[in-house]
Coordinates of C-alpha atoms and ligand atoms in Angstrom, one line a residue:
A1 CA -51.1 209.0 -214.1
C2 CA -50.9 212.4 -212.2
K3 CA -50.1 212.3 -208.3
P4 CA -50.7 216.2 -207.2
H5 CA -47.9 217.4 -204.1
T6 CA -48.5 220.5 -202.3
M7 CA -45.5 221.1 -200.2
P8 CA -44.8 224.1 -198.5
L9 CA -42.1 226.3 -200.9
R10 CA -38.8 227.2 -198.6
E11 CA -37.3 230.8 -199.2
I12 CA -33.7 230.3 -197.8
S13 CA -31.4 232.5 -197.3
T14 CA -27.9 232.6 -198.5
K15 CA -24.9 235.0 -199.8
P16 CA -23.8 235.9 -203.1
Y17 CA -21.1 234.3 -204.9
P18 CA -18.8 236.0 -207.2
D19 CA -17.4 234.0 -209.6
Q20 CA -21.1 232.6 -211.3
K21 CA -19.7 234.3 -214.9
F22 CA -21.1 232.2 -218.0
G23 CA -18.2 231.5 -220.3
T24 CA -17.8 231.1 -223.9
A25 CA -20.8 228.0 -223.2
G26 CA -22.5 228.4 -220.2
L27 CA -21.1 227.9 -216.1
R28 CA -18.3 225.6 -216.1
K29 CA -16.3 224.5 -212.5
K30 CA -15.2 221.6 -211.1
V31 CA -18.0 219.7 -209.6
A32 CA -16.8 220.7 -206.1
V33 CA -17.6 223.8 -206.6
F34 CA -21.5 223.1 -207.7
Q35 CA -21.5 221.0 -204.7
Q36 CA -21.3 224.1 -202.2
P37 CA -24.0 224.3 -200.2
H38 CA -26.5 226.8 -202.0
Y39 CA -24.2 227.1 -205.0
L40 CA -26.3 225.8 -208.1
E41 CA -29.5 227.4 -206.0
N42 CA -27.9 230.8 -206.6
L43 CA -27.1 230.6 -210.2
L44 CA -30.4 229.0 -210.8
Q45 CA -32.3 231.6 -208.9
S46 CA -30.8 234.2 -210.6
I47 CA -31.6 232.8 -214.0
F48 CA -35.6 232.7 -212.9
D49 CA -35.1 235.9 -211.8
C50 CA -33.7 238.0 -214.6
V51 CA -36.0 235.5 -217.1
P52 CA -39.3 236.1 -216.0
E53 CA -41.1 234.6 -219.3
L54 CA -40.6 231.3 -217.3
K55 CA -43.3 232.0 -215.2
G56 CA -46.5 229.9 -216.1
K57 CA -44.0 228.3 -219.1
T58 CA -42.4 225.4 -219.8
L59 CA -39.6 224.3 -218.9
V60 CA -36.6 221.9 -220.6
I61 CA -34.2 220.4 -218.4
G62 CA -31.3 217.7 -219.6
G63 CA -28.0 217.0 -218.9
D64 CA -25.0 214.7 -220.1
G65 CA -25.4 212.0 -217.2
R66 CA -22.0 212.7 -215.5
Y67 CA -21.6 213.1 -212.1
H68 CA -24.0 215.1 -209.6
N69 CA -26.4 215.6 -213.2
R70 CA -29.4 214.0 -211.3
A71 CA -28.5 215.7 -208.6
A72 CA -28.5 219.4 -210.3
I73 CA -31.7 217.8 -212.2
Q74 CA -33.7 217.3 -208.6
T75 CA -32.7 221.1 -207.4
A76 CA -33.9 222.5 -210.7
I77 CA -37.1 220.8 -210.9
A78 CA -37.6 222.0 -206.9
M79 CA -36.5 225.3 -208.0
A80 CA -38.6 225.4 -210.9
A81 CA -42.0 224.3 -209.0
A82 CA -41.1 227.2 -206.4
N83 CA -40.8 229.8 -209.4
G84 CA -43.7 229.3 -210.8
V85 CA -42.8 227.0 -214.3
A86 CA -45.6 225.3 -215.1
K87 CA -44.2 222.7 -217.3
V88 CA -41.1 220.8 -216.7
L89 CA -40.1 218.9 -219.5
V90 CA -37.0 216.5 -218.2
G91 CA -35.6 213.4 -220.3
Q92 CA -35.8 209.9 -218.5
G93 CA -32.7 209.6 -216.6
G94 CA -31.8 213.5 -216.8
I95 CA -30.2 212.3 -220.0
V96 CA -30.8 215.1 -223.0
S97 CA -28.2 215.7 -225.6
T98 CA -27.8 219.4 -225.9
P99 CA -28.8 219.4 -229.2
A100 CA -31.7 217.8 -228.0
V101 CA -32.6 220.2 -225.9
S102 CA -32.5 223.1 -228.6
H103 CA -35.3 221.0 -230.1
L104 CA -37.5 219.8 -227.3
I105 CA -37.4 223.9 -226.7
R106 CA -38.5 225.0 -230.6
L107 CA -41.0 221.9 -230.6
H108 CA -43.0 222.5 -227.3
A109 CA -42.9 226.3 -227.3
A110 CA -40.6 226.2 -224.5
A111 CA -39.6 229.4 -222.4
G112 CA -36.3 227.8 -221.7
G113 CA -34.0 225.0 -221.1
L114 CA -31.1 224.3 -218.7
V115 CA -28.6 221.9 -219.8
F116 CA -26.4 220.5 -216.9
S117 CA -22.9 219.7 -218.9
A118 CA -19.4 220.6 -219.0
S119 CA -19.2 219.1 -222.7
H120 CA -16.2 217.0 -223.2
N121 CA -14.1 218.0 -219.7
P122 CA -13.8 215.0 -217.8
A123 CA -16.5 213.6 -215.3
G124 CA -16.4 212.3 -211.5
P125 CA -16.5 213.8 -208.7
D126 CA -13.0 215.1 -209.0
G127 CA -14.1 216.2 -212.8
D128 CA -16.0 219.3 -213.9
F129 CA -19.2 220.1 -214.0
G130 CA -21.6 223.0 -216.2
V131 CA -24.8 225.0 -216.4
K132 CA -26.2 225.9 -219.6
F133 CA -28.9 228.1 -219.7
N134 CA -31.0 228.5 -223.7
I135 CA -33.9 230.4 -224.1
A136 CA -37.0 230.1 -226.2
N137 CA -35.2 230.2 -229.7
G138 CA -33.5 226.3 -228.4
G139 CA -30.2 228.7 -228.5
Q140 CA -27.9 229.5 -225.4
A141 CA -28.4 232.7 -223.9
G142 CA -26.7 235.6 -225.1
E143 CA -24.3 238.1 -223.4
T144 CA -26.5 240.8 -222.2
S145 CA -28.9 238.1 -220.5
T146 CA -25.7 236.4 -219.3
D147 CA -24.0 239.2 -217.7
R148 CA -27.7 240.3 -216.2
I149 CA -28.0 237.0 -214.6
F150 CA -24.4 237.4 -213.7
A151 CA -24.7 240.6 -211.9
R152 CA -27.8 238.9 -209.9
T153 CA -25.6 236.3 -208.3
R154 CA -23.7 238.8 -206.6
E155 CA -26.4 240.2 -205.1
I156 CA -28.6 237.5 -204.5
A157 CA -29.9 236.8 -200.1
S158 CA -32.0 234.2 -200.9
Y159 CA -33.9 231.5 -203.3
R160 CA -37.2 229.8 -203.4
I161 CA -37.4 225.7 -203.5
S162 CA -40.1 223.5 -203.3
E163 CA -39.9 220.8 -200.6
G164 CA -42.0 218.7 -201.9
P165 CA -40.6 214.7 -202.8
K166 CA -38.5 214.1 -205.5
I167 CA -39.3 213.0 -209.2
D168 CA -38.5 209.6 -210.7
L169 CA -36.3 210.2 -213.2
D170 CA -35.9 207.1 -214.5
R171 CA -39.7 206.1 -214.9
R172 CA -41.6 208.0 -218.0
G173 CA -45.0 210.0 -217.4
L174 CA -46.1 212.7 -215.4
S175 CA -46.0 214.5 -212.5
R176 CA -47.5 217.1 -209.8
L177 CA -45.1 219.4 -208.0
D178 CA -46.9 221.9 -206.1
Q179 CA -48.5 223.9 -209.1
T180 CA -46.0 222.4 -211.7
E181 CA -46.4 219.4 -214.1
V182 CA -43.7 217.4 -214.3
E183 CA -43.0 215.0 -217.4
V184 CA -40.1 213.1 -217.7
I185 CA -40.2 212.0 -221.5
D186 CA -37.9 209.9 -223.3
G187 CA -34.9 212.1 -224.7
V188 CA -34.0 210.3 -227.9
A189 CA -37.2 209.8 -229.5
D190 CA -38.0 213.6 -230.9
Y191 CA -34.6 213.7 -232.0
A192 CA -34.6 210.8 -234.0
A193 CA -37.7 212.1 -235.7
L194 CA -36.2 215.2 -236.5
M195 CA -33.5 213.4 -238.2
Q196 CA -35.5 211.2 -240.5
K197 CA -36.9 214.3 -241.9
L198 CA -33.5 215.8 -242.4
F199 CA -32.1 212.4 -244.2
D200 CA -33.0 209.7 -246.8
F201 CA -33.2 206.8 -243.6
E202 CA -34.2 204.8 -246.3
L203 CA -30.6 205.7 -248.8
M204 CA -29.0 205.2 -245.9
R205 CA -30.4 202.2 -244.5
A206 CA -29.7 200.3 -247.8
W207 CA -26.4 201.0 -248.0
I208 CA -25.9 199.8 -244.7
K209 CA -27.9 196.7 -246.2
R210 CA -25.1 196.6 -248.7
G211 CA -21.8 196.2 -246.3
G212 CA -21.1 200.0 -245.9
R213 CA -19.7 200.2 -242.4
V214 CA -19.8 202.6 -240.1
C215 CA -18.1 203.1 -236.8
F216 CA -19.6 205.5 -234.3
D217 CA -17.9 206.2 -230.8
S218 CA -20.3 207.5 -228.0
M219 CA -17.2 208.1 -225.5
H220 CA -19.6 207.0 -222.7
A221 CA -21.0 209.8 -222.7
V222 CA -24.8 211.3 -223.6
T223 CA -24.7 209.5 -227.5
G224 CA -24.9 206.3 -226.5
P225 CA -29.0 206.5 -226.7
Y226 CA -29.1 208.3 -229.8
A227 CA -26.6 206.5 -231.8
Q228 CA -28.3 203.1 -230.5
R229 CA -32.3 204.1 -231.6
I230 CA -30.9 205.4 -234.5
L231 CA -27.9 204.3 -236.2
V232 CA -29.1 200.3 -235.3
E233 CA -32.6 200.3 -234.6
Q234 CA -33.6 203.0 -236.9
L235 CA -30.5 202.3 -239.7
G236 CA -29.9 198.5 -239.1
A237 CA -26.2 199.3 -238.5
P238 CA -25.1 196.0 -236.4
A239 CA -24.5 196.8 -232.9
H240 CA -20.9 196.3 -232.8
S241 CA -20.8 199.8 -234.9
L242 CA -21.4 201.7 -231.1
L243 CA -18.1 201.9 -229.2
N244 CA -18.6 203.1 -226.0
S245 CA -22.3 203.4 -226.0
Q246 CA -23.5 203.5 -222.0
P247 CA -23.6 206.7 -221.2
L248 CA -21.3 206.7 -217.3
E249 CA -20.9 209.3 -214.6
D250 CA -17.1 209.4 -215.3
F251 CA -17.1 208.8 -219.0
G252 CA -15.5 205.8 -217.9
G253 CA -12.9 207.8 -216.7
G254 CA -12.0 209.3 -220.5
H255 CA -12.2 212.7 -221.6
P256 CA -14.9 212.6 -223.9
D257 CA -13.8 215.3 -226.7
P258 CA -13.5 213.4 -230.4
N259 CA -10.3 214.8 -231.9
L260 CA -7.4 213.1 -233.1
I261 CA -5.8 213.1 -229.3
Y262 CA -8.5 211.8 -227.5
A263 CA -10.2 209.3 -230.4
K264 CA -7.0 208.9 -231.7
H265 CA -8.2 204.7 -231.7
L266 CA -10.4 205.9 -234.1
L267 CA -7.9 207.2 -237.0
D268 CA -5.7 204.4 -236.3
L269 CA -8.6 202.5 -237.3
S270 CA -8.7 204.6 -240.6
N271 CA -5.6 203.8 -241.7
T272 CA -6.2 200.1 -241.2
A273 CA -6.7 197.7 -244.6
T274 CA -10.1 196.6 -242.9
S275 CA -11.3 200.1 -242.2
P276 CA -15.2 201.8 -242.1
A277 CA -16.2 203.8 -244.7
L278 CA -17.2 206.3 -242.3
L279 CA -15.7 207.1 -238.3
A280 CA -16.9 209.5 -236.0
A281 CA -17.3 210.2 -232.2
S282 CA -19.0 212.6 -230.5
D283 CA -18.7 214.8 -226.8
G284 CA -20.0 214.5 -223.8
D285 CA -23.1 216.7 -224.7
G286 CA -23.1 215.4 -228.0
D287 CA -22.9 218.6 -230.1
R288 CA -19.4 218.1 -231.2
N289 CA -18.1 215.6 -234.0
M290 CA -14.9 214.5 -235.4
I291 CA -15.5 212.5 -238.7
L292 CA -13.0 210.1 -240.7
G293 CA -12.9 208.0 -243.3
A294 CA -11.2 205.1 -244.7
G295 CA -7.6 206.8 -244.8
V296 CA -9.1 210.6 -244.1
F297 CA -9.3 212.4 -241.2
I298 CA -11.8 215.7 -242.2
S299 CA -10.9 218.7 -240.5
P300 CA -13.7 220.5 -238.9
G301 CA -13.1 223.5 -241.1
D302 CA -13.2 221.2 -244.0
S303 CA -16.5 219.1 -242.9
L304 CA -18.2 222.0 -242.7
A305 CA -16.9 223.4 -246.4
M306 CA -17.9 219.9 -247.7
L307 CA -20.8 219.4 -246.0
A308 CA -21.9 222.7 -247.8
A309 CA -21.1 221.4 -251.5
H310 CA -23.2 218.4 -251.0
L311 CA -25.9 219.6 -248.5
H312 CA -28.7 220.3 -251.5
K313 CA -28.2 216.8 -251.9
L314 CA -30.3 215.5 -248.8
P315 CA -33.9 215.7 -248.4
G316 CA -34.2 218.5 -245.8
Y317 CA -31.5 221.2 -247.8
K318 CA -32.9 220.0 -251.6
N319 CA -33.8 223.7 -252.1
G320 CA -29.7 224.6 -251.3
I321 CA -28.3 227.0 -248.6
A322 CA -29.2 230.7 -248.1
G323 CA -25.5 231.1 -246.1
I324 CA -22.8 229.6 -244.0
A325 CA -21.2 230.7 -240.6
R326 CA -17.7 229.9 -238.8
S327 CA -16.2 231.2 -236.1
M328 CA -13.1 233.5 -236.9
P329 CA -10.6 231.1 -236.2
T330 CA -12.4 228.1 -237.9
C331 CA -10.2 227.7 -241.5
R332 CA -11.6 229.8 -244.3
A333 CA -12.6 226.1 -246.3
A334 CA -16.1 227.6 -246.1
D335 CA -15.8 230.9 -247.7
V336 CA -14.1 229.5 -250.9
V337 CA -17.2 226.9 -251.0
A338 CA -19.9 230.7 -250.0
A339 CA -18.2 232.3 -252.7
H340 CA -18.7 229.1 -255.7
L341 CA -22.3 228.8 -254.4
G342 CA -23.2 232.8 -254.8
V343 CA -23.9 232.9 -251.0
P344 CA -22.6 234.9 -248.3
C345 CA -20.5 233.7 -245.5
Y346 CA -20.2 235.3 -242.3
E347 CA -17.3 235.2 -239.6
T348 CA -18.4 235.4 -236.0
P349 CA -16.9 235.0 -232.6
T350 CA -15.8 231.8 -231.0
G351 CA -19.5 230.7 -229.4
W352 CA -21.9 229.0 -231.3
K353 CA -24.5 231.8 -229.8
F354 CA -23.0 234.2 -232.4
F355 CA -24.5 232.0 -235.1
C356 CA -28.3 231.9 -233.5
N357 CA -29.5 235.6 -234.9
L358 CA -28.4 234.6 -238.5
L359 CA -30.3 231.3 -237.9
D360 CA -32.9 232.5 -236.7
A361 CA -33.0 235.8 -239.4
D362 CA -32.7 232.9 -242.5
R363 CA -29.2 234.4 -243.2
I364 CA -27.4 231.1 -243.0
T365 CA -28.4 227.5 -243.5
L366 CA -25.3 225.6 -242.2
C367 CA -22.6 227.0 -239.3
G368 CA -19.5 225.2 -237.7
E369 CA -16.2 226.1 -235.6
E370 CA -12.9 224.6 -235.5
S371 CA -13.5 223.0 -232.1
F372 CA -15.3 219.9 -233.7
G373 CA -18.9 221.7 -234.2
T374 CA -21.2 221.7 -237.4
G375 CA -24.7 222.3 -237.2
S376 CA -27.6 223.8 -239.2
I377 CA -30.8 225.5 -239.2
H378 CA -32.6 222.2 -237.5
V379 CA -31.4 223.3 -233.9
R380 CA -29.6 226.3 -232.6
E381 CA -27.2 224.3 -230.9
K382 CA -24.3 222.2 -232.9
D383 CA -25.2 218.8 -233.3
G384 CA -22.8 215.9 -233.2
L385 CA -25.2 213.2 -234.6
W386 CA -26.5 215.4 -237.2
A387 CA -22.9 215.6 -238.6
V388 CA -22.7 212.1 -238.5
L389 CA -26.2 211.0 -240.4
A390 CA -25.2 214.2 -242.7
W391 CA -22.3 212.5 -243.6
L392 CA -23.6 209.1 -243.9
N393 CA -26.4 210.0 -245.5
I394 CA -23.6 212.0 -248.9
L395 CA -21.6 209.0 -248.9
A396 CA -25.0 206.9 -249.5
V397 CA -26.1 209.2 -251.7
T398 CA -23.2 209.7 -254.0
G399 CA -21.8 206.1 -253.7
Q400 CA -18.2 207.4 -253.4
P401 CA -15.7 206.7 -250.4
L402 CA -15.3 210.2 -248.4
R403 CA -11.5 210.1 -249.1
E404 CA -12.5 210.6 -253.2
L405 CA -15.1 213.2 -252.3
A406 CA -11.8 215.3 -250.2
S407 CA -10.1 214.9 -252.8
A408 CA -12.0 216.0 -255.6
H409 CA -13.3 218.7 -252.9
W410 CA -9.8 220.3 -252.7
R411 CA -8.9 220.1 -256.7
Q412 CA -12.6 221.8 -257.4
H413 CA -11.6 224.3 -254.5
G414 CA -7.9 224.6 -253.5
R415 CA -7.2 223.1 -249.7
H416 CA -6.1 224.7 -245.8
Y417 CA -4.2 223.3 -244.2
Y418 CA -5.4 223.0 -240.6
Q419 CA -4.1 222.9 -236.8
R420 CA -4.9 224.0 -233.1
H421 CA -2.0 224.6 -230.4
D422 CA -3.1 224.5 -227.1
Y423 CA -1.4 225.4 -223.9
D424 CA -3.3 224.8 -221.0
E425 CA -3.3 226.3 -217.2
L426 CA -1.0 228.8 -217.7
P427 CA -1.1 231.8 -215.2
T428 CA -3.2 234.0 -216.8
D429 CA -0.9 237.3 -216.6
K430 CA 1.6 235.1 -218.9
A431 CA -1.6 233.6 -221.1
A432 CA -2.2 237.8 -221.4
S433 CA 1.5 238.5 -221.7
V434 CA 1.7 236.7 -224.6
L435 CA -1.4 238.4 -226.6
E436 CA 0.1 241.7 -225.4
G437 CA 3.1 241.4 -227.1
L438 CA 1.6 240.3 -230.5
K439 CA -0.6 243.4 -229.9
A440 CA 2.2 245.9 -229.5
Q441 CA 3.7 244.6 -233.1
F442 CA 0.2 245.1 -234.9
A443 CA 1.5 248.6 -236.1
A444 CA 4.4 247.3 -238.0
L445 CA 3.1 243.8 -239.4
P446 CA 1.4 244.8 -242.6
G447 CA 3.7 244.8 -245.5
T448 CA 6.2 243.1 -243.9
T449 CA 7.2 239.6 -245.2
L450 CA 7.5 236.5 -243.0
G451 CA 8.3 233.1 -243.8
G452 CA 7.8 233.5 -247.6
W453 CA 4.4 235.6 -247.0
T454 CA 3.0 239.0 -246.9
V455 CA 1.1 240.3 -243.6
T456 CA -2.1 241.8 -245.0
A457 CA -3.2 242.2 -241.8
A458 CA -2.9 242.4 -237.9
D459 CA -6.0 243.2 -235.7
E460 CA -8.3 242.2 -232.5
F461 CA -11.7 240.7 -233.7
A462 CA -14.5 242.6 -233.1
Y463 CA -18.1 241.5 -234.3
D464 CA -20.7 243.9 -235.2
D465 CA -23.9 241.4 -235.0
P466 CA -26.0 242.1 -238.5
I467 CA -29.2 241.4 -236.9
D468 CA -29.2 242.8 -233.8
G469 CA -26.3 245.8 -233.7
S470 CA -24.8 244.7 -230.8
R471 CA -20.9 244.3 -230.7
A472 CA -18.8 242.1 -229.1
T473 CA -14.9 243.1 -228.7
A474 CA -11.9 241.4 -228.0
Q475 CA -12.3 238.4 -229.0
G476 CA -8.8 236.7 -230.7
L477 CA -6.1 238.4 -232.5
R478 CA -5.5 237.9 -236.5
V479 CA -2.4 238.1 -238.6
V480 CA -3.5 237.6 -242.0
F481 CA -1.2 236.6 -244.8
G482 CA -4.1 237.6 -247.7
D483 CA -5.8 234.1 -248.9
A484 CA -2.4 232.6 -248.5
A485 CA -2.3 231.6 -245.0
R486 CA -3.7 233.2 -241.1
L487 CA -2.1 232.8 -237.9
I488 CA -4.3 233.1 -234.7
V489 CA -4.2 234.0 -231.8
R490 CA -7.0 233.9 -228.3
L491 CA -7.8 232.9 -225.3
S492 CA -10.2 229.6 -224.5
G493 CA -13.2 231.0 -222.9
T494 CA -14.3 227.2 -221.4
G495 CA -11.4 226.4 -219.3
T496 CA -11.7 225.7 -216.2
K497 CA -8.5 226.0 -214.0
G498 CA -6.0 229.0 -215.0
A499 CA -5.8 230.2 -218.6
T500 CA -6.1 228.0 -222.0
L501 CA -4.0 230.0 -224.8
R502 CA -4.9 229.0 -228.2
L503 CA -2.9 229.1 -231.7
Y504 CA -4.5 228.7 -234.6
F505 CA -2.5 228.0 -237.7
E506 CA -3.9 227.9 -241.7
R507 CA -2.9 228.0 -244.8
Y508 CA -4.0 227.5 -248.1
E509 CA -3.2 225.5 -251.3
Q510 CA -4.6 225.1 -254.4
S511 CA -1.9 223.9 -257.2
A512 CA -2.2 219.8 -257.0
D513 CA 1.1 219.1 -256.0
K514 CA 0.2 220.7 -252.6
L515 CA -2.6 218.9 -251.9
D516 CA -1.5 215.5 -250.6
M517 CA 1.5 217.3 -248.0
S518 CA 1.0 215.8 -244.3
T519 CA -0.4 218.8 -242.0
R520 CA 2.2 219.0 -239.7
E521 CA 4.5 219.5 -243.3
A522 CA 2.6 222.0 -244.6
L523 CA 2.4 224.4 -241.3
N524 CA 5.6 224.3 -240.3
P525 CA 6.8 227.4 -241.5
L526 CA 3.8 228.9 -240.2
V527 CA 4.5 227.5 -236.6
T528 CA 8.4 228.5 -236.6
L529 CA 7.1 232.2 -238.1
A530 CA 4.5 232.4 -234.8
D531 CA 7.1 231.3 -232.5
K532 CA 8.9 234.1 -233.2
L533 CA 6.5 236.4 -233.3
L534 CA 4.7 235.1 -230.2
R535 CA 7.6 234.2 -227.9
V536 CA 5.5 231.7 -226.1
T537 CA 8.5 229.6 -224.6
E538 CA 9.8 232.9 -223.6
L539 CA 7.3 234.6 -222.3
T540 CA 5.4 231.1 -220.1
G541 CA 8.2 228.9 -220.1
R542 CA 6.3 226.4 -221.8
K543 CA 8.4 224.2 -224.4
A544 CA 5.6 223.2 -226.7
P545 CA 1.8 222.9 -226.6
D546 CA 0.0 220.3 -224.2
V547 CA -2.9 219.1 -227.2
V548 CA -2.5 219.5 -231.2
T549 CA -5.5 219.1 -232.8
Ligands
G16_1 C1 -17.9 225.5 -227.0 C2 -18.8 226.2 -227.5 C3 -17.9 226.3 -229.2 C4 -16.5 226.6 -228.8 C5 -15.6 226.0 -227.5 C6 -14.6 226.3 -227.3 O1 -18.1 224.1 -226.9 O2 -20.0 226.1 -227.6 O3 -18.4 227.6 -229.5 O4 -15.9 226.9 -230.1 O5 -16.4 226.2 -226.7 O6 -14.2 227.3 -227.1 P1 -13.5 228.4 -226.6 O7 -12.2 227.8 -227.1 O8 -13.5 229.1 -226.3 O9 -12.6 226.9 -225.4 P2 -18.6 223.1 -226.2 O10 -18.8 222.0 -227.3 O11 -17.2 222.7 -225.0 O12 -19.5 223.4 -225.6

């Protein structure tokens, strides 16, 4: 039933906050920062001011269920009402995954969406919080737009908020706040319906019925309800296939980053005699994925390449793929498949938003990043559960174990060994000195032989968007050794404390006797070479990376 409330709007004066610049994926800060009086309100008002298209239109609101999610959602609804948004769609319990928000925006022709999440960053009163703003195509707002919003946050003096009652986020249905219709919806249903269009649910159900086993870890974050509905209720997987599927405000004290460090238990399980055929995990807001099979870990770059090779076997992609894109630091395995298929492969800066123009223009069907992100044209965000279902469908349609599929792929296309080393919370100047030190050697590097490989190029990556002509500069440093290897260095755009330095190592092997090395063994020569070239220990005082994935 529709309960109308007409309450006065309030114009509240406030000071500007100078630190609301969006990073690689929205604005991420400690919860305490977002809890400062008027902090979130300043940012949201700046969005409403800079995006007048929201007036009179629909706004989708969701979050990953972390601490402060519900409070932020109530603020956003009250401000949407005060700023003339016609309709707000909000997920029940405030829970909607990032890819599901993207889908809801597109499905309901909304003018935009707000996602309250700091992705995989730990949650709770001492953890992180974040805001992402997505536009009408379902993708995150581009840099021109977020720069405008940032500029606005620095001059803003007041914001508008409705003083109406709070919305009951746990009860589905329609209500009204001032002139704005607020609908609390099942955040899972539309997403699950989309997955049914893309994948062969009957075939996957039969595969599970025949004894195919899956283990999916939601890491106490947003994908729990999605996995329960799709994997258990719709595909018939036994309930014990799901781990940590209850979303918790502190993610159970964990770090919902699906990689070999934070989901090591899945790696351990995959190496046992009783391993399920498919093991996977997703992150805080449901956009990342990690894929393993019995006895094999599929790196994100490999996952992208292998999905590209098999995608035409899945119902939603039966016409094949138009092209592929990967972020610059992601290994070049996808490039090899693209060349084999005769489709283009685009190299973009880190950040999913750079894929969106290519997706909108139908230049690409599939895209992915080394940071455990994979997705397709079905939405404008990376999509963790989508990747898991795509792999499940591939296992069901080929009838082959994942390990065999991977070996066959490497035999046909060669293998890209890959690893990322992170140095967290460095003083910004020290992190910058590593980049400067490498840049200073750029002119001298081409033609020199290091560790047995010859440098073919050394540069700072810049990207010219082929659709809108915009240019993104300073997107990371590359030392390229032809097709054989690459060393990439860049600073993270998602950290919340100090600077995070990332080193990426990639080595390509095609000969049959070099396809079964351990990643560590394969990359050791490159790591040694990078030590000499970058002098990380000397410049930062750090002896070893904090995280190796
Ligand atoms: C975000 C972005 C991704 C990016 C990743 C790592 O992921 O959406 O495009 O690859 O961060 O970025 P960086 O290397 O700059 O830290 P998420 O899942 O955190 O939203």
